[in-house]
mmCIF file of C-alpha atoms and ligand atoms in Angstrom:
data_model
loop_
_atom_site.group_PDB
_atom_site.id
_atom_site.type_symbol
_atom_site.label_atom_id
_atom_site.label_comp_id
_atom_site.label_asym_id
_atom_site.label_seq_id
_atom_site.Cartn_x
_atom_site.Cartn_y
_atom_site.Cartn_z
ATOM 1 C CA MET A 841 11.201 -15.503 -2.698
ATOM 2 C CA ARG A 842 8.503 -17.972 -3.595
ATOM 3 C CA THR A 843 7.378 -20.504 -1.061
ATOM 4 C CA SER A 844 5.336 -23.546 -1.925
ATOM 5 C CA ARG A 845 1.600 -23.226 -1.470
ATOM 6 C CA VAL A 846 -0.406 -25.153 1.073
ATOM 7 C CA THR A 847 -4.075 -25.850 0.901
ATOM 8 C CA LEU A 848 -6.655 -24.347 3.206
ATOM 9 C CA LEU A 849 -7.352 -27.865 4.393
ATOM 10 C CA SER A 850 -3.851 -28.272 5.766
ATOM 11 C CA VAL A 851 -4.141 -24.917 7.536
ATOM 12 C CA THR A 852 -7.406 -26.006 9.088
ATOM 13 C CA SER A 853 -5.740 -29.184 10.335
ATOM 14 C CA LEU A 854 -2.955 -27.004 11.682
ATOM 15 C CA ALA A 855 -5.478 -24.996 13.689
ATOM 16 C CA LEU A 856 -6.715 -28.200 15.248
ATOM 17 C CA ALA A 857 -3.183 -29.446 15.845
ATOM 18 C CA LEU A 858 -2.220 -26.182 17.529
ATOM 19 C CA THR A 859 -5.204 -26.269 19.818
ATOM 20 C CA ALA A 860 -4.348 -29.796 20.841
ATOM 21 C CA CYS A 861 -0.597 -29.455 21.251
ATOM 22 C CA GLY A 862 1.202 -29.388 24.604
ATOM 23 C CA GLY A 863 4.751 -28.875 25.877
ATOM 24 C CA THR A 864 7.040 -25.882 25.587
ATOM 25 C CA THR A 865 7.131 -25.349 21.842
ATOM 26 C CA LYS A 866 7.122 -22.082 19.907
ATOM 27 C CA SER A 867 3.398 -22.504 19.208
ATOM 28 C CA ASP A 868 2.636 -22.261 22.932
ATOM 29 C CA VAL A 869 3.896 -18.693 22.913
ATOM 30 C CA LYS A 870 1.366 -17.878 20.230
ATOM 31 C CA ASP A 871 -1.350 -19.669 22.140
ATOM 32 C CA ASP A 872 -0.673 -17.226 25.002
ATOM 33 C CA ASN A 873 -1.152 -14.426 22.499
ATOM 34 C CA ALA A 874 -4.376 -15.913 21.240
ATOM 35 C CA ALA A 875 -5.653 -15.951 24.810
ATOM 36 C CA ALA A 876 -4.831 -12.256 25.217
ATOM 37 C CA VAL A 877 -6.657 -11.415 21.987
ATOM 38 C CA SER A 878 -9.724 -13.435 22.782
ATOM 39 C CA ALA A 879 -9.823 -11.724 26.171
ATOM 40 C CA GLY A 880 -9.630 -8.464 24.176
ATOM 41 C CA THR A 881 -7.286 -6.810 26.646
ATOM 42 C CA ALA A 882 -4.235 -4.732 25.849
ATOM 43 C CA ASP A 883 -1.425 -4.171 28.319
ATOM 44 C CA PRO A 884 0.462 -1.045 27.244
ATOM 45 C CA ASN A 885 3.187 -1.862 29.773
ATOM 46 C CA ALA A 886 3.792 -5.406 28.524
ATOM 47 C CA ALA A 887 7.406 -6.071 27.587
ATOM 48 C CA THR A 888 8.234 -6.018 23.869
ATOM 49 C CA ARG A 889 8.727 -9.627 22.865
ATOM 50 C CA ARG A 890 11.940 -10.604 21.071
ATOM 51 C CA GLY A 891 12.622 -13.568 18.836
ATOM 52 C CA LEU A 892 9.385 -13.174 16.891
ATOM 53 C CA THR A 893 9.012 -13.869 13.180
ATOM 54 C CA VAL A 894 6.957 -11.426 11.160
ATOM 55 C CA GLY A 895 5.970 -12.495 7.651
ATOM 56 C CA PHE A 896 5.689 -9.622 5.184
ATOM 57 C CA LEU A 897 3.365 -10.291 2.257
ATOM 58 C CA PRO A 898 3.386 -7.350 -0.180
ATOM 59 C CA LYS A 899 0.998 -7.031 -3.110
ATOM 60 C CA GLN A 900 3.922 -7.778 -5.351
ATOM 61 C CA VAL A 901 7.517 -8.725 -4.479
ATOM 62 C CA ASN A 902 9.264 -7.228 -7.493
ATOM 63 C CA ASN A 903 7.820 -3.728 -7.051
ATOM 64 C CA PRO A 904 10.549 -1.313 -5.828
ATOM 65 C CA TYR A 905 8.000 0.452 -3.601
ATOM 66 C CA PHE A 906 7.475 -2.779 -1.652
ATOM 67 C CA THR A 907 11.190 -3.537 -1.659
ATOM 68 C CA THR A 908 11.766 -0.218 0.113
ATOM 69 C CA ALA A 909 8.875 -0.833 2.505
ATOM 70 C CA GLY A 910 10.246 -4.321 3.238
ATOM 71 C CA LYS A 911 13.695 -2.900 4.006
ATOM 72 C CA GLY A 912 12.082 -0.548 6.526
ATOM 73 C CA GLY A 913 10.273 -3.481 8.107
ATOM 74 C CA GLU A 914 13.390 -5.635 8.185
ATOM 75 C CA LYS A 915 15.457 -2.892 9.824
ATOM 76 C CA ALA A 916 12.814 -2.255 12.483
ATOM 77 C CA LEU A 917 12.508 -5.962 13.274
ATOM 78 C CA GLY A 918 16.305 -6.244 13.545
ATOM 79 C CA GLU A 919 16.280 -3.396 16.062
ATOM 80 C CA LEU A 920 13.530 -5.123 18.038
ATOM 81 C CA GLY A 921 15.362 -8.463 18.123
ATOM 82 C CA SER A 922 12.903 -10.190 15.788
ATOM 83 C CA THR A 923 13.060 -11.698 12.309
ATOM 84 C CA TYR A 924 11.692 -10.529 8.971
ATOM 85 C CA ARG A 925 10.469 -13.035 6.399
ATOM 86 C CA GLU A 926 9.110 -12.004 2.990
ATOM 87 C CA VAL A 927 6.895 -14.031 0.676
ATOM 88 C CA GLY A 928 4.588 -12.877 -2.085
ATOM 89 C CA PRO A 929 3.485 -13.036 -5.700
ATOM 90 C CA SER A 930 5.305 -11.328 -8.554
ATOM 91 C CA SER A 931 2.070 -10.092 -10.118
ATOM 92 C CA ALA A 932 -0.237 -7.513 -8.530
ATOM 93 C CA THR A 933 -3.253 -9.426 -9.864
ATOM 94 C CA ASP A 934 -2.530 -12.815 -8.302
ATOM 95 C CA THR A 935 -5.095 -12.824 -5.479
ATOM 96 C CA SER A 936 -5.176 -16.611 -5.197
ATOM 97 C CA GLY A 937 -1.385 -16.522 -4.918
ATOM 98 C CA GLN A 938 -1.684 -14.102 -2.013
ATOM 99 C CA VAL A 939 -4.185 -16.411 -0.309
ATOM 100 C CA SER A 940 -1.732 -19.298 -0.658
ATOM 101 C CA TYR A 941 1.036 -17.213 0.883
ATOM 102 C CA VAL A 942 -1.144 -16.380 3.887
ATOM 103 C CA ASN A 943 -1.747 -20.100 4.329
ATOM 104 C CA THR A 944 1.976 -20.790 3.995
ATOM 105 C CA LEU A 945 2.820 -18.248 6.685
ATOM 106 C CA THR A 946 0.124 -19.718 8.925
ATOM 107 C CA GLN A 947 1.538 -23.178 8.419
ATOM 108 C CA GLN A 948 5.024 -21.856 9.197
ATOM 109 C CA ARG A 949 3.628 -20.521 12.497
ATOM 110 C CA VAL A 950 4.949 -16.980 12.158
ATOM 111 C CA ASN A 951 3.983 -14.702 15.047
ATOM 112 C CA ALA A 952 2.522 -11.987 12.856
ATOM 113 C CA ILE A 953 1.702 -11.240 9.231
ATOM 114 C CA ALA A 954 1.984 -7.797 7.612
ATOM 115 C CA VAL A 955 0.103 -7.826 4.324
ATOM 116 C CA SER A 956 -0.751 -5.355 1.562
ATOM 117 C CA ALA A 957 -3.988 -6.785 0.148
ATOM 118 C CA GLN A 958 -4.474 -7.062 -3.606
ATOM 119 C CA ASP A 959 -8.204 -7.426 -3.054
ATOM 120 C CA PRO A 960 -10.369 -6.389 -0.101
ATOM 121 C CA GLY A 961 -12.279 -9.673 0.279
ATOM 122 C CA ALA A 962 -10.183 -12.479 -1.178
ATOM 123 C CA LEU A 963 -7.828 -12.852 1.780
ATOM 124 C CA CYS A 964 -10.449 -12.739 4.521
ATOM 125 C CA THR A 965 -10.961 -16.442 5.164
ATOM 126 C CA ALA A 966 -7.236 -17.178 5.183
ATOM 127 C CA LEU A 967 -6.452 -14.200 7.430
ATOM 128 C CA LYS A 968 -9.185 -15.150 9.879
ATOM 129 C CA GLN A 969 -7.710 -18.638 9.969
ATOM 130 C CA ALA A 970 -4.301 -17.126 10.760
ATOM 131 C CA MET A 971 -5.816 -15.093 13.601
ATOM 132 C CA THR A 972 -7.558 -18.189 14.954
ATOM 133 C CA ASN A 973 -4.090 -19.691 15.187
ATOM 134 C CA GLY A 974 -2.927 -16.790 17.360
ATOM 135 C CA ILE A 975 -1.139 -14.976 14.550
ATOM 136 C CA LYS A 976 -1.502 -11.200 14.639
ATOM 137 C CA VAL A 977 -2.475 -9.670 11.315
ATOM 138 C CA VAL A 978 -1.569 -6.166 10.221
ATOM 139 C CA THR A 979 -2.480 -4.805 6.841
ATOM 140 C CA TYR A 980 -0.304 -2.018 5.516
ATOM 141 C CA ASP A 981 -0.591 0.036 2.309
ATOM 142 C CA SER A 982 -3.758 -1.725 1.093
ATOM 143 C CA ASP A 983 -6.399 -2.949 3.518
ATOM 144 C CA THR A 984 -8.853 -5.836 3.701
ATOM 145 C CA SER A 985 -12.071 -5.641 5.766
ATOM 146 C CA PRO A 986 -11.611 -4.542 9.399
ATOM 147 C CA GLY A 987 -12.888 -7.931 10.654
ATOM 148 C CA CYS A 988 -10.150 -9.778 8.779
ATOM 149 C CA ARG A 989 -7.123 -8.189 10.464
ATOM 150 C CA ASN A 990 -6.140 -6.715 13.821
ATOM 151 C CA ALA A 991 -4.990 -3.321 12.537
ATOM 152 C CA PHE A 992 -4.352 -1.379 9.318
ATOM 153 C CA VAL A 993 -1.254 0.793 9.027
ATOM 154 C CA SER A 994 -2.344 3.495 6.632
ATOM 155 C CA GLN A 995 0.227 5.484 4.683
ATOM 156 C CA ALA A 996 -1.747 8.753 4.774
ATOM 157 C CA GLY A 997 -5.344 9.874 5.029
ATOM 158 C CA ALA A 998 -7.121 8.256 2.060
ATOM 159 C CA GLU A 999 -9.504 11.158 1.631
ATOM 160 C CA ASP A 1000 -6.716 13.692 1.741
ATOM 161 C CA LEU A 1001 -4.710 11.761 -0.861
ATOM 162 C CA GLY A 1002 -7.619 11.423 -3.285
ATOM 163 C CA ARG A 1003 -8.668 15.051 -3.036
ATOM 164 C CA THR A 1004 -5.168 16.544 -3.209
ATOM 165 C CA GLU A 1005 -4.354 14.621 -6.376
ATOM 166 C CA VAL A 1006 -7.366 16.150 -8.117
ATOM 167 C CA ARG A 1007 -6.457 19.583 -6.762
ATOM 168 C CA LEU A 1008 -2.871 19.231 -7.943
ATOM 169 C CA LEU A 1009 -3.872 18.232 -11.460
ATOM 170 C CA ALA A 1010 -6.706 20.761 -11.762
ATOM 171 C CA GLY A 1011 -4.288 23.527 -10.786
ATOM 172 C CA GLN A 1012 -1.811 22.332 -13.418
ATOM 173 C CA ILE A 1013 -4.391 22.348 -16.240
ATOM 174 C CA GLY A 1014 -6.078 25.603 -15.217
ATOM 175 C CA TYR A 1015 -9.275 23.847 -14.041
ATOM 176 C CA LYS A 1016 -10.257 23.008 -17.620
ATOM 177 C CA GLY A 1017 -10.152 19.943 -19.859
ATOM 178 C CA LYS A 1018 -10.351 16.179 -20.062
ATOM 179 C CA ILE A 1019 -8.499 14.046 -17.558
ATOM 180 C CA ALA A 1020 -8.020 10.311 -17.023
ATOM 181 C CA ILE A 1021 -6.849 7.996 -14.255
ATOM 182 C CA LEU A 1022 -4.216 5.298 -14.724
ATOM 183 C CA SER A 1023 -4.597 2.966 -11.761
ATOM 184 C CA ALA A 1024 -3.019 -0.290 -10.575
ATOM 185 C CA ALA A 1025 -5.124 -3.486 -10.295
ATOM 186 C CA GLN A 1026 -8.870 -3.159 -10.663
ATOM 187 C CA THR A 1027 -9.411 -4.766 -7.223
ATOM 188 C CA ALA A 1028 -6.782 -2.809 -5.257
ATOM 189 C CA THR A 1029 -8.380 -1.523 -2.053
ATOM 190 C CA ASN A 1030 -6.050 1.431 -1.680
ATOM 191 C CA GLN A 1031 -6.289 2.779 -5.254
ATOM 192 C CA ASN A 1032 -10.066 2.242 -5.361
ATOM 193 C CA THR A 1033 -10.537 4.158 -2.118
ATOM 194 C CA TRP A 1034 -8.456 7.070 -3.396
ATOM 195 C CA ILE A 1035 -10.279 7.055 -6.745
ATOM 196 C CA GLY A 1036 -13.593 7.201 -4.877
ATOM 197 C CA TYR A 1037 -12.454 10.420 -3.199
ATOM 198 C CA MET A 1038 -11.131 11.794 -6.505
ATOM 199 C CA LYS A 1039 -14.561 11.337 -8.070
ATOM 200 C CA ASP A 1040 -16.211 12.961 -5.089
ATOM 201 C CA GLU A 1041 -13.820 15.899 -5.242
ATOM 202 C CA LEU A 1042 -14.616 16.347 -8.942
ATOM 203 C CA LYS A 1043 -18.276 16.965 -8.025
ATOM 204 C CA ASP A 1044 -17.315 20.341 -6.572
ATOM 205 C CA PRO A 1045 -18.516 23.158 -8.888
ATOM 206 C CA ARG A 1046 -14.976 24.488 -9.219
ATOM 207 C CA TYR A 1047 -14.253 21.464 -11.439
ATOM 208 C CA LYS A 1048 -17.263 22.056 -13.701
ATOM 209 C CA ASP A 1049 -14.960 22.335 -16.734
ATOM 210 C CA VAL A 1050 -12.885 19.290 -15.807
ATOM 211 C CA GLN A 1051 -14.124 16.008 -17.244
ATOM 212 C CA LEU A 1052 -12.919 12.579 -16.100
ATOM 213 C CA VAL A 1053 -13.145 10.593 -19.348
ATOM 214 C CA GLU A 1054 -11.719 7.217 -18.372
ATOM 215 C CA THR A 1055 -10.078 5.095 -15.677
ATOM 216 C CA VAL A 1056 -7.683 2.450 -16.962
ATOM 217 C CA TYR A 1057 -5.687 -0.231 -15.142
ATOM 218 C CA GLY A 1058 -2.006 -0.983 -15.685
ATOM 219 C CA ASN A 1059 -1.947 -3.674 -12.951
ATOM 220 C CA ASP A 1060 1.285 -2.294 -11.460
ATOM 221 C CA ASP A 1061 3.064 -3.709 -14.478
ATOM 222 C CA ALA A 1062 5.432 -1.321 -16.256
ATOM 223 C CA GLN A 1063 4.643 -2.487 -19.776
ATOM 224 C CA GLN A 1064 0.876 -2.635 -19.306
ATOM 225 C CA SER A 1065 0.890 0.813 -17.685
ATOM 226 C CA PHE A 1066 2.944 2.232 -20.575
ATOM 227 C CA GLN A 1067 0.527 0.742 -23.109
ATOM 228 C CA GLN A 1068 -2.514 1.971 -21.214
ATOM 229 C CA THR A 1069 -1.093 5.511 -21.293
ATOM 230 C CA GLN A 1070 -0.444 5.191 -25.001
ATOM 231 C CA GLY A 1071 -4.027 3.925 -25.454
ATOM 232 C CA LEU A 1072 -5.464 6.830 -23.458
ATOM 233 C CA LEU A 1073 -3.774 9.358 -25.711
ATOM 234 C CA ARG A 1074 -4.872 7.504 -28.810
ATOM 235 C CA GLU A 1075 -8.491 7.526 -27.595
ATOM 236 C CA HIS A 1076 -8.420 11.067 -26.251
ATOM 237 C CA PRO A 1077 -5.837 13.102 -28.184
ATOM 238 C CA ASP A 1078 -7.138 16.253 -26.485
ATOM 239 C CA LEU A 1079 -6.517 14.865 -22.995
ATOM 240 C CA LYS A 1080 -5.136 17.514 -20.637
ATOM 241 C CA GLY A 1081 -4.027 15.467 -17.677
ATOM 242 C CA ILE A 1082 -3.503 12.064 -16.066
ATOM 243 C CA ILE A 1083 -3.578 11.064 -12.410
ATOM 244 C CA SER A 1084 -1.740 7.840 -11.650
ATOM 245 C CA PRO A 1085 -2.030 6.841 -7.978
ATOM 246 C CA THR A 1086 0.550 4.065 -8.262
ATOM 247 C CA THR A 1087 4.339 4.249 -8.278
ATOM 248 C CA VAL A 1088 4.570 1.764 -11.162
ATOM 249 C CA GLY A 1089 1.856 3.508 -13.192
ATOM 250 C CA ILE A 1090 3.116 7.066 -12.816
ATOM 251 C CA LYS A 1091 6.667 6.069 -13.768
ATOM 252 C CA ALA A 1092 5.490 4.274 -16.917
ATOM 253 C CA ALA A 1093 3.170 7.173 -17.850
ATOM 254 C CA ALA A 1094 6.027 9.642 -17.358
ATOM 255 C CA GLN A 1095 8.242 7.502 -19.590
ATOM 256 C CA TYR A 1096 5.630 7.459 -22.315
ATOM 257 C CA LEU A 1097 4.767 11.160 -22.146
ATOM 258 C CA SER A 1098 8.401 12.189 -21.913
ATOM 259 C CA GLY A 1099 9.248 10.493 -25.195
ATOM 260 C CA SER A 1100 6.120 11.639 -27.030
ATOM 261 C CA ARG A 1101 4.763 14.820 -28.551
ATOM 262 C CA TYR A 1102 2.581 15.187 -25.442
ATOM 263 C CA ARG A 1103 5.499 16.021 -23.145
ATOM 264 C CA GLY A 1104 4.669 19.198 -21.229
ATOM 265 C CA LYS A 1105 1.232 19.344 -22.906
ATOM 266 C CA VAL A 1106 -0.464 16.544 -21.002
ATOM 267 C CA ARG A 1107 0.099 17.084 -17.271
ATOM 268 C CA LEU A 1108 0.807 14.091 -15.053
ATOM 269 C CA THR A 1109 0.491 13.740 -11.299
ATOM 270 C CA GLY A 1110 -0.204 11.036 -8.731
ATOM 271 C CA LEU A 1111 1.861 8.913 -6.376
ATOM 272 C CA GLY A 1112 5.472 8.240 -7.259
ATOM 273 C CA THR A 1113 8.909 8.005 -5.728
ATOM 274 C CA PRO A 1114 11.275 10.971 -6.030
ATOM 275 C CA ASP A 1115 14.009 8.689 -7.404
ATOM 276 C CA ASP A 1116 11.731 7.393 -10.184
ATOM 277 C CA LEU A 1117 10.395 10.790 -11.195
ATOM 278 C CA ARG A 1118 13.352 13.153 -10.652
ATOM 279 C CA ARG A 1119 14.334 13.185 -14.325
ATOM 280 C CA TYR A 1120 10.742 13.775 -15.440
ATOM 281 C CA VAL A 1121 10.352 16.718 -13.087
ATOM 282 C CA LYS A 1122 13.601 18.138 -14.476
ATOM 283 C CA ASN A 1123 12.569 17.662 -18.127
ATOM 284 C CA GLY A 1124 9.135 19.232 -17.648
ATOM 285 C CA THR A 1125 6.957 16.093 -17.935
ATOM 286 C CA VAL A 1126 5.794 16.273 -14.310
ATOM 287 C CA ASP A 1127 5.187 19.395 -12.209
ATOM 288 C CA ALA A 1128 4.300 17.950 -8.820
ATOM 289 C CA PHE A 1129 3.321 14.608 -7.306
ATOM 290 C CA GLU A 1130 3.180 13.111 -3.848
ATOM 291 C CA LEU A 1131 4.087 10.127 -1.682
ATOM 292 C CA TRP A 1132 5.014 9.047 1.818
ATOM 293 C CA ASP A 1133 8.297 7.328 2.626
ATOM 294 C CA PRO A 1134 7.650 3.592 1.945
ATOM 295 C CA ALA A 1135 10.473 2.609 4.347
ATOM 296 C CA LYS A 1136 8.683 4.417 7.172
ATOM 297 C CA LEU A 1137 5.467 2.590 6.276
ATOM 298 C CA GLY A 1138 7.264 -0.786 6.476
ATOM 299 C CA ASP A 1139 8.894 0.262 9.740
ATOM 300 C CA LEU A 1140 5.533 1.140 11.313
ATOM 301 C CA ALA A 1141 3.894 -2.052 10.008
ATOM 302 C CA ALA A 1142 6.665 -4.124 11.629
ATOM 303 C CA ARG A 1143 6.486 -2.246 14.926
ATOM 304 C CA THR A 1144 2.692 -2.550 14.974
ATOM 305 C CA ALA A 1145 2.974 -6.302 14.378
ATOM 306 C CA VAL A 1146 5.384 -6.642 17.298
ATOM 307 C CA ALA A 1147 3.202 -4.469 19.581
ATOM 308 C CA LEU A 1148 0.230 -6.720 18.752
ATOM 309 C CA ALA A 1149 2.231 -9.903 19.286
ATOM 310 C CA SER A 1150 3.506 -8.501 22.594
ATOM 311 C CA GLY A 1151 -0.025 -7.786 23.787
ATOM 312 C CA GLN A 1152 0.643 -4.037 24.081
ATOM 313 C CA ILE A 1153 -2.278 -3.360 21.736
ATOM 314 C CA THR A 1154 -5.155 -5.415 20.373
ATOM 315 C CA GLY A 1155 -6.150 -3.047 17.570
ATOM 316 C CA LYS A 1156 -9.022 -1.328 19.370
ATOM 317 C CA GLU A 1157 -9.773 2.343 18.814
ATOM 318 C CA GLY A 1158 -8.120 4.571 21.397
ATOM 319 C CA GLU A 1159 -5.238 2.226 22.307
ATOM 320 C CA THR A 1160 -1.811 3.832 22.114
ATOM 321 C CA PHE A 1161 1.654 2.428 21.569
ATOM 322 C CA LYS A 1162 5.162 3.651 21.001
ATOM 323 C CA ALA A 1163 6.917 2.925 17.730
ATOM 324 C CA GLY A 1164 10.405 4.263 17.101
ATOM 325 C CA GLY A 1165 10.036 7.176 19.523
ATOM 326 C CA THR A 1166 6.560 8.255 18.329
ATOM 327 C CA THR A 1167 3.330 7.502 20.149
ATOM 328 C CA TYR A 1168 0.533 6.340 17.839
ATOM 329 C CA THR A 1169 -3.141 6.201 18.726
ATOM 330 C CA ILE A 1170 -5.312 3.599 17.027
ATOM 331 C CA GLY A 1171 -8.252 5.204 15.249
ATOM 332 C CA GLU A 1172 -11.661 3.992 14.123
ATOM 333 C CA ASP A 1173 -11.724 0.473 12.625
ATOM 334 C CA GLY A 1174 -8.203 -0.247 13.873
ATOM 335 C CA VAL A 1175 -6.512 2.263 11.567
ATOM 336 C CA ILE A 1176 -3.070 3.614 12.449
ATOM 337 C CA SER A 1177 -1.966 6.534 10.323
ATOM 338 C CA LEU A 1178 1.647 7.159 9.363
ATOM 339 C CA GLY A 1179 1.060 10.861 8.766
ATOM 340 C CA LYS A 1180 0.840 13.302 5.898
ATOM 341 C CA PRO A 1181 2.362 12.666 2.477
ATOM 342 C CA THR A 1182 4.962 14.984 0.956
ATOM 343 C CA VAL A 1183 4.335 16.886 -2.272
ATOM 344 C CA PHE A 1184 7.461 16.859 -4.460
ATOM 345 C CA ASP A 1185 8.278 19.421 -7.153
ATOM 346 C CA ALA A 1186 11.330 20.970 -8.809
ATOM 347 C CA LYS A 1187 12.071 23.024 -5.693
ATOM 348 C CA ASN A 1188 12.329 20.190 -3.148
ATOM 349 C CA ILE A 1189 12.849 16.934 -5.070
ATOM 350 C CA ASP A 1190 16.612 16.899 -4.662
ATOM 351 C CA HIS A 1191 16.221 16.709 -0.884
ATOM 352 C CA PHE A 1192 14.561 13.286 -1.140
ATOM 353 C CA HIS A 1193 16.237 9.996 -1.968
ATOM 354 C CA PHE A 1194 13.958 6.983 -2.064
HETATM 355 C C1 LIG B 1080 2.202 0.942 -6.002
HETATM 356 C C2 LIG B 1080 1.280 0.001 -5.270
HETATM 357 C C3 LIG B 1080 1.046 0.414 -3.841
HETATM 358 C C4 LIG B 1080 0.712 1.888 -3.751
HETATM 359 C C5 LIG B 1080 1.795 2.710 -4.389
HETATM 360 C C6 LIG B 1080 1.479 4.195 -4.354
HETATM 361 O O1 LIG B 1080 3.529 0.672 -5.686
HETATM 362 O O2 LIG B 1080 0.060 -0.057 -5.953
HETATM 363 O O3 LIG B 1080 0.014 -0.361 -3.300
HETATM 364 O O4 LIG B 1080 0.530 2.297 -2.416
HETATM 365 O O5 LIG B 1080 1.916 2.309 -5.754
#
């Protein structure tokens, strides 16, 4: 769903209006929250507030990964007696669009925003403005800077993800040959963090015969990702493997390889959904890849947003809260970790449906 954009100016006026307003309106509830945040105190025993509205702002609305994550968030909010609202751009490279959506949600006076950032810095001013208005901000999937949100719900350890992808691919190509990376948007915080760890992992002497020749960007667009894969093989016909740490990219690369003479010759791994890649595992295009359950990520983002808006946590390291029966502890820089990803291969893929 697209919502009309508002200017930063109108959000700034809103901040002033909110500060000045009196009476028993919905904004007063958020003003209470703002007071709790500015006092920097968490009350783990505070009651979970109901009737909240949490705005989900994915990187891209028409990406099935975010649709699944959104469904998880919506279900969790339903269980908690609160409302889910989704807005967002249809392109993963529309950072100014994302900024406008933050401003829209601020103007709509939602209680919390859960956002997957297309760019680490671009959203900062708008998110800070939202927080000034008493709105709690959670990033999930792809972070901004720690000062621009209350907490980040991380899908899995970034270092672990980056390193295991290199290990998976190196094992598949016998630790020898040229490899490439097919990423999402060039600014994506999550992919860039993982790629940083991939490059670091490749410095280990055991990869001395593995050469990373290129990193290309398919912008989480199926057609662009397909063409980038095609281009990689044209440029490097002796390529041995591709890592694609994006669900859109890996699916498009699998499609290309599967229908080409490279099927089974060029190994492909990365982050994908079992439903997207099942057929490519079965036809020998992909050996193994990994992911977390996006619905669980959306669920935890929603529950974190509600815990923040209820004053149970503020996002400080060491605070704990309960979400769906599990107790989570907030780590350094306000990071909350969902857990470990699952590696899928021919042996286990049929047990997973998402
Ligand atoms: C794509 C997006 C998302 C990423 C997954 C793995 O859907 O880029 O941000 O976490 O892939």
